mmCIF file of C-alpha atoms in Angstrom:
data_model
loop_
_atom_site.group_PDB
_atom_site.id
_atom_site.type_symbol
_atom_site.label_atom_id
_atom_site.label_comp_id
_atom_site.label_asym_id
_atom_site.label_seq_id
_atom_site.Cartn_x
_atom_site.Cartn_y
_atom_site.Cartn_z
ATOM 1 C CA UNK M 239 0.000 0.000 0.000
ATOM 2 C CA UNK M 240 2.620 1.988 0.808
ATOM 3 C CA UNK M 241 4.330 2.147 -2.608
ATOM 4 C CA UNK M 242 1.463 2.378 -4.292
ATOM 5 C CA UNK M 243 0.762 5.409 -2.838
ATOM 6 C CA UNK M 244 3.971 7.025 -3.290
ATOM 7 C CA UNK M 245 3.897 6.071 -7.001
ATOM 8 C CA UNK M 246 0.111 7.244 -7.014
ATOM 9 C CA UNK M 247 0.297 10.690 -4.571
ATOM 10 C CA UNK M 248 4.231 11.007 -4.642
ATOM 11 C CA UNK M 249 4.852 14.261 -2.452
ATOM 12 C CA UNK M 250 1.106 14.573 -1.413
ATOM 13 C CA UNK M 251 1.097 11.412 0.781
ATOM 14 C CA UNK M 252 4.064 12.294 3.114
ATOM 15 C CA UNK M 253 2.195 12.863 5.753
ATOM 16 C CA UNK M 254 0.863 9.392 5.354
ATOM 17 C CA UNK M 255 3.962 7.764 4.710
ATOM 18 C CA UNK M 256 5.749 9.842 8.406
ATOM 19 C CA UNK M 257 2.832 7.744 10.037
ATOM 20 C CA UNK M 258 3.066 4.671 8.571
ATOM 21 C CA UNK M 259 7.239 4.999 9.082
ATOM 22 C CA UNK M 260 6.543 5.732 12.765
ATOM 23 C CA UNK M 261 4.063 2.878 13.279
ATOM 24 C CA UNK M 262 6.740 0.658 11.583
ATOM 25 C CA UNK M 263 9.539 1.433 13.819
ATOM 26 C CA UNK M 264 7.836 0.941 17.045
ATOM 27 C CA UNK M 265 6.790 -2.257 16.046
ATOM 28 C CA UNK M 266 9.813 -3.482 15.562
ATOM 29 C CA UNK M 267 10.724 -2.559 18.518
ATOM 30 C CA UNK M 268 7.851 -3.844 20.520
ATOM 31 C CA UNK M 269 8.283 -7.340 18.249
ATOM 32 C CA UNK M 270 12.098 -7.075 19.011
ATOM 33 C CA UNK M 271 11.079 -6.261 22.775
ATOM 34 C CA UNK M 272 8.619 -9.231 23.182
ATOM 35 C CA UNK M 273 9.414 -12.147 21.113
ATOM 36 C CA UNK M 274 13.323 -11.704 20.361
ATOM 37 C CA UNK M 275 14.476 -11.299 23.960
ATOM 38 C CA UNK M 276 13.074 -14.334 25.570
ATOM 39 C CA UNK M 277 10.952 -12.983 28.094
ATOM 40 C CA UNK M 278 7.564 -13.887 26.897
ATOM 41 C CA UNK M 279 8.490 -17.989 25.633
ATOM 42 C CA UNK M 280 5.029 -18.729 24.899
ATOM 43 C CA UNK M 281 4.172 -16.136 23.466
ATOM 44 C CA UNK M 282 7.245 -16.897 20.918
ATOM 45 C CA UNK M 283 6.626 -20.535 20.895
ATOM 46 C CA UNK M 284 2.662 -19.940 19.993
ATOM 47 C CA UNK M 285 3.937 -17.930 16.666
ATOM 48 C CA UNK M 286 6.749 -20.689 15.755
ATOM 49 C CA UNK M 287 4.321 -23.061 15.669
ATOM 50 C CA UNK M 288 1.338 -21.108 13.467
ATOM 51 C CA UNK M 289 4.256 -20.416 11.022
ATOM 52 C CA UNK M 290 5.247 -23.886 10.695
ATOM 53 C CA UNK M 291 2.052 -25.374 10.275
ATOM 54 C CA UNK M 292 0.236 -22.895 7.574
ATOM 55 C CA UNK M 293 -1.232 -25.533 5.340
ATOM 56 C CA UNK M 294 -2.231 -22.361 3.055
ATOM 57 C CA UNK M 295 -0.402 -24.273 -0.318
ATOM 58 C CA UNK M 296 -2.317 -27.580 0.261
ATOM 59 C CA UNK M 297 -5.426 -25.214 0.910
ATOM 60 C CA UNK M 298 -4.193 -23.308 -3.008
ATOM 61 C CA UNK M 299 -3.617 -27.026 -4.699
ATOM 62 C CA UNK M 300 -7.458 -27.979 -3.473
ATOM 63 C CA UNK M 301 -8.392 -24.702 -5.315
ATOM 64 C CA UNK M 302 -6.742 -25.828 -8.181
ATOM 65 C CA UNK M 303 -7.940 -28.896 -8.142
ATOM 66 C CA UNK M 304 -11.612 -27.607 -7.797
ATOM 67 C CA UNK M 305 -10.969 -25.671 -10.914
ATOM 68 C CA UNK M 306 -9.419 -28.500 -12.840
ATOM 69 C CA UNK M 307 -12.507 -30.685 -12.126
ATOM 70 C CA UNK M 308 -15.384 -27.949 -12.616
ATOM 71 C CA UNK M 309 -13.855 -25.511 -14.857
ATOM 72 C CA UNK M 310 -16.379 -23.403 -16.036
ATOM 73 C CA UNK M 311 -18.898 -22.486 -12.919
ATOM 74 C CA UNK M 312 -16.209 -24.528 -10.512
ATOM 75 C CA UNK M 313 -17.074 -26.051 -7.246
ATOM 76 C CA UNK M 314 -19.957 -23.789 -5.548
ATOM 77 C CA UNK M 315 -19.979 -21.865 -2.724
ATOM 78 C CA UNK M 316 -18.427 -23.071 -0.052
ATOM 79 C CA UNK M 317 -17.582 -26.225 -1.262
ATOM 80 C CA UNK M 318 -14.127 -25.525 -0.480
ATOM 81 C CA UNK M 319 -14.966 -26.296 3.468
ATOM 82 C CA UNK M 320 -17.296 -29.302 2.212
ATOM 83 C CA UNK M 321 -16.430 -32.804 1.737
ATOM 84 C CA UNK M 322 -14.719 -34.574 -0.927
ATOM 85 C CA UNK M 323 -12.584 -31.499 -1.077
ATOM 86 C CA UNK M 324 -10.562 -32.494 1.639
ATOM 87 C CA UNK M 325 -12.494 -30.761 4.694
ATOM 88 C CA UNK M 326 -10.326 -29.730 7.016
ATOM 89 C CA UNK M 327 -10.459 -26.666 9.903
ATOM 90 C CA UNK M 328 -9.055 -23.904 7.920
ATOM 91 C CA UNK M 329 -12.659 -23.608 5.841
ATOM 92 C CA UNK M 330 -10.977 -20.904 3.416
ATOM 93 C CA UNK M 331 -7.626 -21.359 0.877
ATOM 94 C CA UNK M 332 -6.427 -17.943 2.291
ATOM 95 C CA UNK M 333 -6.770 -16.330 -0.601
ATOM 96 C CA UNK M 334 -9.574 -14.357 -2.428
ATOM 97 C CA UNK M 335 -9.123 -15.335 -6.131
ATOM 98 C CA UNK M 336 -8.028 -19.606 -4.923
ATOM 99 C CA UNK M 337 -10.938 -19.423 -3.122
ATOM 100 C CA UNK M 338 -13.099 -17.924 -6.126
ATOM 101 C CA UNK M 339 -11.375 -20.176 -8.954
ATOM 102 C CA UNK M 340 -11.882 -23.252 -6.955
ATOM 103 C CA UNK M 341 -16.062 -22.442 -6.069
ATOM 104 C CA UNK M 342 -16.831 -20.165 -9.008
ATOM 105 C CA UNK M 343 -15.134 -21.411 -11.965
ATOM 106 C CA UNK M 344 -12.288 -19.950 -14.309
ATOM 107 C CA UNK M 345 -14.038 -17.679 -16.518
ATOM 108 C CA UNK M 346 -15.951 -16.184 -13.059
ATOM 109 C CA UNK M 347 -12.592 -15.637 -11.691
ATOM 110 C CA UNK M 348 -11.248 -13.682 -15.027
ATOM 111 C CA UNK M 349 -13.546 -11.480 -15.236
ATOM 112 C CA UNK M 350 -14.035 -10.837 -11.742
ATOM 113 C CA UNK M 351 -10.163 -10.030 -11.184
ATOM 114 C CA UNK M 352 -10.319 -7.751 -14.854
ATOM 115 C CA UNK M 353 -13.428 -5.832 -13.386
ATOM 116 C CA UNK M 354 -11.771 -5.953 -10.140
ATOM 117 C CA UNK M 355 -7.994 -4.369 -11.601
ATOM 118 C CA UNK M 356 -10.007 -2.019 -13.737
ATOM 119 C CA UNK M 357 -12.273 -0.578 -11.026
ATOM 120 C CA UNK M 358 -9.298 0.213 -8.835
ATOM 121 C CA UNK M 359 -7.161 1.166 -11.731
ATOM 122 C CA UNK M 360 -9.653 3.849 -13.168
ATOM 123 C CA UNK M 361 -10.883 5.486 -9.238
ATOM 124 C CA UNK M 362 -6.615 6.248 -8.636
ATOM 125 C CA UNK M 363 -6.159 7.511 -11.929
ATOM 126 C CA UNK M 364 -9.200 9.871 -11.241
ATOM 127 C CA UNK M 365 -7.662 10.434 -7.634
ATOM 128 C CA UNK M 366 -4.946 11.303 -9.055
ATOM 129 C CA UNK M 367 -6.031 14.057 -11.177
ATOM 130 C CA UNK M 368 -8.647 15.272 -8.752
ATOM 131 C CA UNK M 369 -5.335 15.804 -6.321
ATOM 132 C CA UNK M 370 -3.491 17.563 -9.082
ATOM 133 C CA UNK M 371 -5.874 20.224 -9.785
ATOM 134 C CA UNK M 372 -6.751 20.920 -6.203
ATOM 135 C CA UNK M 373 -10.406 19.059 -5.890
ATOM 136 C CA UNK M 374 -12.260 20.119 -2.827
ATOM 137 C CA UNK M 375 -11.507 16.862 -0.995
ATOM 138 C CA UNK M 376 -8.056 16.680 1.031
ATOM 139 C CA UNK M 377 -5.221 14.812 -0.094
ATOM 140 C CA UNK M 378 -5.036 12.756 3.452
ATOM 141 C CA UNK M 379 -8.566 11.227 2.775
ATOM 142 C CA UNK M 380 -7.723 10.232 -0.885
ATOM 143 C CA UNK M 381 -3.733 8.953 0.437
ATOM 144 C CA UNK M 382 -5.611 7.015 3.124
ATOM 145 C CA UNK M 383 -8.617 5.335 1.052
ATOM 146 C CA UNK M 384 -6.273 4.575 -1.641
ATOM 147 C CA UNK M 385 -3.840 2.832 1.071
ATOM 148 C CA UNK M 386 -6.857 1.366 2.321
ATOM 149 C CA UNK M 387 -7.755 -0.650 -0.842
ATOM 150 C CA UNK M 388 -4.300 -1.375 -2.008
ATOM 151 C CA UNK M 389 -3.785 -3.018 1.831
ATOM 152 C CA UNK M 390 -7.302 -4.609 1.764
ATOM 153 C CA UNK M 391 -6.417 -5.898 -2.183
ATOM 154 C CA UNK M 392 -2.958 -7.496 -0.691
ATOM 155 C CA UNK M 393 -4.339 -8.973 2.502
ATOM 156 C CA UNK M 394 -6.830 -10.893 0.546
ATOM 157 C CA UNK M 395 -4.296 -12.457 -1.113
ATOM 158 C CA UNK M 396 -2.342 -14.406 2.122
ATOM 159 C CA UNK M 397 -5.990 -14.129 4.580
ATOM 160 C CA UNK M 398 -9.315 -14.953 4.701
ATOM 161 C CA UNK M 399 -10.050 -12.150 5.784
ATOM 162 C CA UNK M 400 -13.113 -11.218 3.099
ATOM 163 C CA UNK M 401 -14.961 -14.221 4.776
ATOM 164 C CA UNK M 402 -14.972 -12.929 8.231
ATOM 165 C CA UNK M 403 -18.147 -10.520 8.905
ATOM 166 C CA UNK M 404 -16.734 -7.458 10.748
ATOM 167 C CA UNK M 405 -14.365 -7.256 7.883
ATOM 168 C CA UNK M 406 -17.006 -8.091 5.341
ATOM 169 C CA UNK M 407 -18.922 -4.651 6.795
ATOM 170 C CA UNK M 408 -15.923 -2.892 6.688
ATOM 171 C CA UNK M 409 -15.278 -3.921 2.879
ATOM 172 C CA UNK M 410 -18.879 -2.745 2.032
ATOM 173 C CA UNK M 411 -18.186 0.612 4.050
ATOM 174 C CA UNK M 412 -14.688 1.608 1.986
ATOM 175 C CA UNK M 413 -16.020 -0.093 -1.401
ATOM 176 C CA UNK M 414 -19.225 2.209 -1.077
ATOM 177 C CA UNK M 415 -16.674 5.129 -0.130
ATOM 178 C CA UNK M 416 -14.561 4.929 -3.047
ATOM 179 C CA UNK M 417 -17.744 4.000 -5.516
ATOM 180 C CA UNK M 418 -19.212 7.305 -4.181
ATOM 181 C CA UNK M 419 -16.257 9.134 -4.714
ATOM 182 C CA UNK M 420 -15.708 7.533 -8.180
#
């Protein structure tokens, strides 16, 4: 998010970037503070063993496999957490467009990541040019709702976070933002 905004805003979202800098270096600290020295072991031990257990590339192969074996309107919804496809805990691939190739289908998940890539493209651009000819809006809201998709965009990638509900309001909230602003 944070290069995209440069490259998008360049000198208009350094404000932005000061914040996101600062926010950076104390967590390192804090991380180096609690989970490098020792002092909190379980805590330490708890995130050694979520790292080396992510199952999220079976999880992407089952998605693959979904496609492979219903390639035009794939799997269904939610048949990624049903059986035979290898029902496990983790009910999601971690991943927005596995999990829509494997239950919607290959053509679905084309044109959903085109409107997608176009829809974000063609709001910045217009951000952009709003920003350089002074619109009436401030350049902090359009630095932080363009950061805000671009983060959202990436963390659907490695989450599955667009199947949880307080993050599902939050999508419509932004998404309705930036469509009213478009």
């Amino acid at each position: 998010a944070a290069v995209g905004v440069v490259i998008l805003f360049r000198s208009r979202a350094k404000g932005w970037i000061l914040v996101q800098g600062l926010g950076l270096v104390l967590g390192l600290g804090l991380y180096y503070l609690l989970f490098s020295t020792n002092s909190v072991p379980p805590v330490a031990d708890r995130l050694t063993d979520v790292s080396q257990n992510s199952q999220r590339l079976q999880y992407w192969q089952t998605c693959l496999e979904m496609a492979w074996a219903h390639p035009l309107l794939g799997a269904g919804p939610m048949h990624f957490a049903w059986p035979p496809y290898h029902y496990a805990t983790g009910a999601s691939p971690h991943n927005a467009i596995m999990q829509w190739l494997g239950e919607w289908g290959i053509p679905s998940t084309i044109i959903m990541c085109s409107l997608i890539a176009w829809g974000i493209w063609s709001w910045m651009l217009q951000e952009r040019n709003i920003s350089e000819h002074g619109g009436e809006t401030s350049s902090s809201v359009q630095v932080s709702l363009a950061a805000a998709v671009l983060a959202g965009a990436a963390h659907s990638m490695v989450s599955g976070i667009i199947l949880a509900p307080l993050s599902q309001v939050l999508l419509a909230l932004l998404a309705g933002w930036v469509w009213g602003r478009y």
